[in-house]
Amino acid sequence: MGVESYLNITRKEHVELERELERIIIFGRKIISFLISSSLFVAAALFSVVCFSFLSLNIPPHLPLFFASFLVTFSIYNLNKITDKEEDKINSPDRITFIKNRDHLLVALSVIAYAIALIIGILSGEILAIIVLLIPLWVAILYSIRIAPGLPRLKDIFVAKSLAVAISLTSSTALLAYIYFKNPYIILFWVYFLFIKLFINTVLFDVRDVSGDKRVGIKTIPAVLGVKKTKNLLLSLNSLLIPWIGISLYFNLFTSAIPLLIFCIFYGYWYIIHFCNSERNLSFSYDLLVDGEWMILSGMFIFLHHFVY
């Protein structure tokens, strides 16, 4: 009887432990879902893009402008959620659930966030900073809103959607860096790497949303070419970063960031193949593994240069 009692207690403890782990996992998923649905995660990702760019260019961090870029991204992506409801009903049901009956709140928060970002830009004393912070707004208007009857939105034009997002993010980051690093040639060379990475990432999210985009007639690259051809295109684009690394090494550029940039290329190959070969990826895994890449890079850069180099 003693052995049986012990085994029963052990089984009960095991069951309770499983239930506790399940509760933790469910809670963790809710937190992740909230961060992604509220656009806080993608805003943090762009914060990391700007941060990593500054670090790679050996520019001292400027946290107020980094925070301004965070606020602008938070604002634009939340406004975009309101204009993209039809696609999101298919692609991202979690977003629809999140914004349900919250339209007015999201608009208010977005306007406040953008206003604070512009105030930060004005206080920086740099006219270029204000212009840079306004670029995403103009792109978002052209991207989501039909300006006049008969004129298509950018998102309705083949390739234009991905190009608009990648160009907007790249140009904003590069121009912010240029405020403090007056070497246009090095900045443009960095733009090559950054644009290709951001374009690849943008198209990967279109791979995730391909079913919904096809149904509502949005001509993304995966919707038109198919996922297999899109995968080959993205792998080819990622390969264009290899000679960039070679040139950087030859001219002794971005030396402090080269190991991470090489990792970035190999990681890019992995997630292109992973997401294009599987139809069963969790929706938020794209955000975590693709947008989250920039947080990993920034964190690793800071860690290596404070504790290793």
Short mmCIF file of C-alpha atoms in Angstrom, two decimals:
data_model
loop_
_atom_site.label_atom_id
_atom_site.label_comp_id
_atom_site.label_asym_id
_atom_site.label_seq_id
_atom_site.Cartn_x
_atom_site.Cartn_y
_atom_site.Cartn_z
CA MET A 1 0.00 0.00 0.00
CA GLY A 2 2.88 2.36 0.78
CA VAL A 3 4.33 1.91 -2.71
CA GLU A 4 0.91 2.42 -4.34
CA SER A 5 0.31 5.58 -2.32
CA TYR A 6 3.71 6.90 -3.34
CA LEU A 7 3.03 6.15 -7.01
CA ASN A 8 -0.38 7.84 -6.83
CA ILE A 9 1.18 10.95 -5.27
CA THR A 10 3.90 10.95 -7.95
CA ARG A 11 1.29 10.67 -10.72
CA LYS A 12 -0.73 13.52 -9.22
CA GLU A 13 2.38 15.70 -8.98
CA HIS A 14 3.22 14.86 -12.59
CA VAL A 15 -0.30 15.78 -13.76
CA GLU A 16 -0.21 19.02 -11.77
CA LEU A 17 3.19 19.87 -13.23
CA GLU A 18 1.89 19.26 -16.77
CA ARG A 19 -1.11 21.49 -16.10
CA GLU A 20 1.11 24.23 -14.70
CA LEU A 21 3.41 24.05 -17.73
CA GLU A 22 0.37 24.19 -20.01
CA ARG A 23 -0.89 27.29 -18.19
CA ILE A 24 2.54 28.93 -18.55
CA ILE A 25 2.63 28.12 -22.29
CA ILE A 26 -0.89 29.49 -22.82
CA PHE A 27 0.00 32.65 -20.89
CA GLY A 28 3.21 33.04 -22.90
CA ARG A 29 1.31 32.70 -26.17
CA LYS A 30 -1.18 35.33 -25.03
CA ILE A 31 1.67 37.74 -24.25
CA ILE A 32 3.30 37.09 -27.64
CA SER A 33 -0.04 37.44 -29.42
CA PHE A 34 -0.68 40.77 -27.67
CA LEU A 35 2.78 42.14 -28.52
CA ILE A 36 2.36 41.17 -32.17
CA SER A 37 -1.29 42.16 -32.57
CA SER A 38 -0.70 45.54 -30.91
CA SER A 39 2.27 46.26 -33.23
CA LEU A 40 4.58 46.66 -30.24
CA PHE A 41 6.73 43.79 -31.52
CA VAL A 42 7.22 45.14 -35.05
CA ALA A 43 7.89 48.60 -33.58
CA ALA A 44 10.59 47.08 -31.38
CA ALA A 45 11.96 45.32 -34.48
CA LEU A 46 12.39 48.61 -36.36
CA PHE A 47 13.92 50.16 -33.24
CA SER A 48 16.44 47.30 -33.46
CA VAL A 49 17.02 47.86 -37.20
CA VAL A 50 17.97 51.49 -36.54
CA CYS A 51 20.02 50.53 -33.48
CA PHE A 52 21.94 47.79 -35.32
CA SER A 53 22.59 50.12 -38.26
CA PHE A 54 24.03 52.79 -35.97
CA LEU A 55 26.20 50.24 -34.17
CA SER A 56 27.45 48.73 -37.44
CA LEU A 57 28.37 52.20 -38.72
CA ASN A 58 30.09 53.01 -35.39
CA ILE A 59 27.65 55.84 -34.70
CA PRO A 60 26.92 56.54 -31.01
CA PRO A 61 23.34 55.49 -30.17
CA HIS A 62 20.71 58.26 -30.17
CA LEU A 63 17.92 56.78 -28.08
CA PRO A 64 15.40 59.63 -28.56
CA LEU A 65 15.43 59.13 -32.35
CA PHE A 66 15.38 55.36 -31.91
CA PHE A 67 12.28 55.79 -29.75
CA ALA A 68 10.75 58.13 -32.34
CA SER A 69 11.19 55.42 -35.00
CA PHE A 70 9.51 52.98 -32.59
CA LEU A 71 6.52 55.30 -32.18
CA VAL A 72 6.18 55.93 -35.94
CA THR A 73 6.21 52.19 -36.67
CA PHE A 74 3.69 51.52 -33.90
CA SER A 75 1.42 54.22 -35.35
CA ILE A 76 1.63 53.23 -39.02
CA TYR A 77 1.20 49.50 -38.47
CA ASN A 78 -1.83 49.97 -36.24
CA LEU A 79 -3.48 52.28 -38.77
CA ASN A 80 -2.69 49.71 -41.45
CA LYS A 81 -4.51 47.04 -39.45
CA ILE A 82 -7.69 49.09 -39.72
CA THR A 83 -7.39 49.43 -43.52
CA ASP A 84 -6.44 45.75 -44.03
CA LYS A 85 -9.39 44.10 -42.30
CA GLU A 86 -10.55 42.14 -45.36
CA GLU A 87 -7.18 40.41 -45.83
CA ASP A 88 -6.68 39.89 -42.11
CA LYS A 89 -9.98 38.02 -41.78
CA ILE A 90 -8.21 35.23 -43.67
CA ASN A 91 -4.52 35.84 -42.94
CA SER A 92 -4.54 36.94 -39.30
CA PRO A 93 -7.76 36.24 -37.39
CA ASP A 94 -5.94 37.21 -34.17
CA ARG A 95 -5.57 40.76 -35.47
CA ILE A 96 -9.28 41.01 -36.22
CA THR A 97 -10.07 39.75 -32.73
CA PHE A 98 -7.63 42.26 -31.24
CA ILE A 99 -8.92 45.34 -33.08
CA LYS A 100 -12.61 44.40 -32.71
CA ASN A 101 -14.41 47.42 -31.23
CA ARG A 102 -11.02 49.10 -30.71
CA ASP A 103 -10.80 51.08 -33.96
CA HIS A 104 -11.21 54.47 -32.29
CA LEU A 105 -8.75 53.60 -29.54
CA LEU A 106 -6.11 52.43 -32.04
CA VAL A 107 -6.55 55.57 -34.14
CA ALA A 108 -6.21 57.76 -31.04
CA LEU A 109 -3.11 55.91 -29.82
CA SER A 110 -1.60 56.04 -33.31
CA VAL A 111 -2.13 59.80 -33.63
CA ILE A 112 -0.69 60.42 -30.16
CA ALA A 113 2.32 58.19 -30.87
CA TYR A 114 3.03 59.95 -34.18
CA ALA A 115 2.66 63.37 -32.56
CA ILE A 116 5.18 62.45 -29.85
CA ALA A 117 7.57 61.12 -32.52
CA LEU A 118 7.38 64.41 -34.44
CA ILE A 119 7.94 66.40 -31.23
CA ILE A 120 11.07 64.32 -30.60
CA GLY A 121 12.18 65.08 -34.18
CA ILE A 122 11.60 68.81 -33.68
CA LEU A 123 13.47 68.81 -30.35
CA SER A 124 16.43 67.09 -32.03
CA GLY A 125 16.99 70.30 -33.98
CA GLU A 126 17.50 68.35 -37.22
CA ILE A 127 15.16 69.18 -40.10
CA LEU A 128 16.17 65.92 -41.79
CA ALA A 129 14.95 63.98 -38.74
CA ILE A 130 11.47 65.50 -39.13
CA ILE A 131 11.43 64.67 -42.86
CA VAL A 132 12.54 61.11 -42.13
CA LEU A 133 9.79 60.62 -39.56
CA LEU A 134 7.20 61.78 -42.10
CA ILE A 135 8.34 59.39 -44.87
CA PRO A 136 6.47 56.33 -43.49
CA LEU A 137 3.25 58.37 -43.24
CA TRP A 138 3.32 59.35 -46.92
CA VAL A 139 4.21 55.81 -47.96
CA ALA A 140 1.39 54.43 -45.78
CA ILE A 141 -1.12 56.79 -47.40
CA LEU A 142 -0.07 55.72 -50.91
CA TYR A 143 0.09 52.10 -49.77
CA SER A 144 -3.36 51.75 -48.20
CA ILE A 145 -5.57 54.54 -49.57
CA ARG A 146 -6.88 55.08 -53.08
CA ILE A 147 -5.98 58.75 -53.64
CA ALA A 148 -8.31 59.19 -56.62
CA PRO A 149 -10.81 57.05 -58.56
CA GLY A 150 -9.00 54.89 -61.09
CA LEU A 151 -5.64 55.16 -59.32
CA PRO A 152 -4.49 51.92 -57.70
CA ARG A 153 -3.06 51.73 -54.20
CA LEU A 154 0.59 50.70 -53.98
CA LYS A 155 -0.49 47.42 -52.40
CA ASP A 156 -2.55 46.64 -55.53
CA ILE A 157 0.46 46.95 -57.87
CA PHE A 158 2.65 43.89 -58.45
CA VAL A 159 5.96 44.15 -56.52
CA ALA A 160 5.14 47.75 -55.49
CA LYS A 161 3.87 46.64 -52.07
CA SER A 162 7.11 44.91 -51.08
CA LEU A 163 9.27 47.63 -52.63
CA ALA A 164 7.36 50.40 -50.86
CA VAL A 165 7.76 48.83 -47.42
CA ALA A 166 11.43 47.93 -47.91
CA ILE A 167 12.34 51.33 -49.41
CA SER A 168 10.48 53.21 -46.68
CA LEU A 169 12.20 51.32 -43.85
CA THR A 170 15.62 51.41 -45.51
CA SER A 171 15.55 55.09 -46.46
CA SER A 172 14.30 56.13 -43.01
CA THR A 173 17.07 54.19 -41.28
CA ALA A 174 19.77 55.38 -43.69
CA LEU A 175 18.76 59.04 -43.47
CA LEU A 176 18.69 58.92 -39.66
CA ALA A 177 22.21 57.50 -39.77
CA TYR A 178 23.30 60.18 -42.26
CA ILE A 179 22.41 62.91 -39.75
CA TYR A 180 25.34 61.76 -37.62
CA PHE A 181 27.59 60.07 -40.20
CA LYS A 182 28.26 62.33 -43.17
CA ASN A 183 29.71 59.73 -45.50
CA PRO A 184 27.13 59.09 -48.23
CA TYR A 185 29.21 56.36 -49.89
CA ILE A 186 29.43 54.19 -46.78
CA ILE A 187 25.75 54.86 -46.04
CA LEU A 188 24.76 53.81 -49.58
CA PHE A 189 26.89 50.69 -49.27
CA TRP A 190 25.05 49.83 -46.05
CA VAL A 191 21.74 50.53 -47.80
CA TYR A 192 22.51 47.72 -50.26
CA PHE A 193 22.69 45.16 -47.44
CA LEU A 194 19.79 46.59 -45.46
CA PHE A 195 17.42 46.91 -48.42
CA ILE A 196 17.94 43.32 -49.57
CA LYS A 197 17.38 41.99 -46.05
CA LEU A 198 14.24 44.07 -45.49
CA PHE A 199 12.86 43.24 -48.94
CA ILE A 200 13.35 39.52 -48.30
CA ASN A 201 11.64 39.81 -44.93
CA THR A 202 8.72 41.76 -46.40
CA VAL A 203 8.15 39.14 -49.10
CA LEU A 204 8.29 36.35 -46.51
CA PHE A 205 5.33 37.91 -44.72
CA ASP A 206 3.56 37.90 -48.08
CA VAL A 207 4.27 34.15 -48.24
CA ARG A 208 2.44 33.82 -44.92
CA ASP A 209 -0.48 35.90 -46.22
CA VAL A 210 -0.62 34.43 -49.73
CA SER A 211 -4.05 32.77 -49.34
CA GLY A 212 -5.81 35.91 -48.16
CA ASP A 213 -4.01 38.13 -50.67
CA LYS A 214 -5.12 35.90 -53.55
CA ARG A 215 -8.74 35.99 -52.42
CA VAL A 216 -8.90 39.79 -52.24
CA GLY A 217 -6.84 40.27 -55.41
CA ILE A 218 -3.64 41.75 -53.95
CA LYS A 219 -0.79 40.99 -56.37
CA THR A 220 2.10 40.17 -54.07
CA ILE A 221 5.12 38.28 -55.38
CA PRO A 222 4.04 34.92 -53.84
CA ALA A 223 0.45 35.42 -55.05
CA VAL A 224 1.62 35.94 -58.65
CA LEU A 225 4.73 33.74 -58.91
CA GLY A 226 3.81 31.05 -56.41
CA VAL A 227 5.68 30.13 -53.25
CA LYS A 228 8.28 27.88 -54.93
CA LYS A 229 9.46 30.52 -57.41
CA THR A 230 9.35 33.12 -54.64
CA LYS A 231 11.64 30.92 -52.55
CA ASN A 232 14.16 30.70 -55.40
CA LEU A 233 14.01 34.47 -55.90
CA LEU A 234 14.61 35.15 -52.20
CA LEU A 235 17.49 32.67 -52.02
CA SER A 236 19.08 34.40 -55.02
CA LEU A 237 18.67 37.82 -53.41
CA ASN A 238 20.16 36.53 -50.16
CA SER A 239 23.16 35.26 -52.14
CA LEU A 240 23.80 38.80 -53.38
CA LEU A 241 24.87 39.63 -49.84
CA ILE A 242 27.88 37.29 -50.04
CA PRO A 243 29.96 39.51 -52.40
CA TRP A 244 28.94 42.47 -50.20
CA ILE A 245 30.66 40.74 -47.28
CA GLY A 246 33.74 40.13 -49.44
CA ILE A 247 33.95 43.80 -50.45
CA SER A 248 33.47 44.88 -46.83
CA LEU A 249 36.32 42.64 -45.70
CA TYR A 250 38.59 43.85 -48.52
CA PHE A 251 38.06 47.53 -47.68
CA ASN A 252 37.97 46.93 -43.91
CA LEU A 253 34.37 48.13 -43.54
CA PHE A 254 31.92 47.22 -40.76
CA THR A 255 34.65 45.15 -39.11
CA SER A 256 32.93 45.07 -35.73
CA ALA A 257 29.72 43.75 -37.27
CA ILE A 258 31.07 41.32 -39.90
CA PRO A 259 30.63 38.11 -37.82
CA LEU A 260 27.01 39.01 -37.13
CA LEU A 261 26.39 39.99 -40.75
CA ILE A 262 27.73 36.61 -41.90
CA PHE A 263 25.42 34.93 -39.37
CA CYS A 264 22.61 37.09 -40.77
CA ILE A 265 23.14 35.68 -44.27
CA PHE A 266 23.15 32.04 -43.17
CA TYR A 267 20.16 32.66 -40.92
CA GLY A 268 18.42 34.20 -43.94
CA TYR A 269 18.96 31.03 -45.98
CA TRP A 270 17.49 28.97 -43.15
CA TYR A 271 14.29 30.93 -42.63
CA ILE A 272 13.62 31.39 -46.36
CA ILE A 273 13.73 27.62 -46.82
CA HIS A 274 11.87 26.96 -43.57
CA PHE A 275 8.93 29.27 -44.25
CA CYS A 276 8.63 28.58 -47.96
CA ASN A 277 8.70 24.79 -47.55
CA SER A 278 6.12 24.49 -44.79
CA GLU A 279 2.46 25.46 -44.73
CA ARG A 280 2.02 24.69 -41.04
CA ASN A 281 3.99 27.51 -39.46
CA LEU A 282 2.31 29.35 -36.61
CA SER A 283 1.39 32.86 -37.70
CA PHE A 284 3.44 34.52 -34.98
CA SER A 285 6.52 32.42 -35.79
CA TYR A 286 7.15 34.74 -38.76
CA ASP A 287 7.21 37.74 -36.45
CA LEU A 288 9.43 36.04 -33.89
CA LEU A 289 11.94 34.55 -36.32
CA VAL A 290 11.98 37.20 -39.08
CA ASP A 291 11.33 40.53 -37.35
CA GLY A 292 12.93 39.16 -34.20
CA GLU A 293 16.19 38.69 -36.13
CA TRP A 294 17.02 42.39 -35.67
CA MET A 295 16.55 42.19 -31.92
CA ILE A 296 18.87 39.19 -31.82
CA LEU A 297 21.50 41.02 -33.90
CA SER A 298 21.37 44.18 -31.79
CA GLY A 299 21.49 42.20 -28.56
CA MET A 300 24.41 40.07 -29.77
CA PHE A 301 26.30 43.15 -30.97
CA ILE A 302 25.95 44.89 -27.61
CA PHE A 303 26.86 41.70 -25.70
CA LEU A 304 29.94 40.94 -27.80
CA HIS A 305 31.32 44.46 -27.59
CA HIS A 306 30.74 44.82 -23.87
CA PHE A 307 31.75 41.38 -22.64
CA VAL A 308 33.85 39.67 -25.34
CA TYR A 309 35.83 42.10 -27.53
#
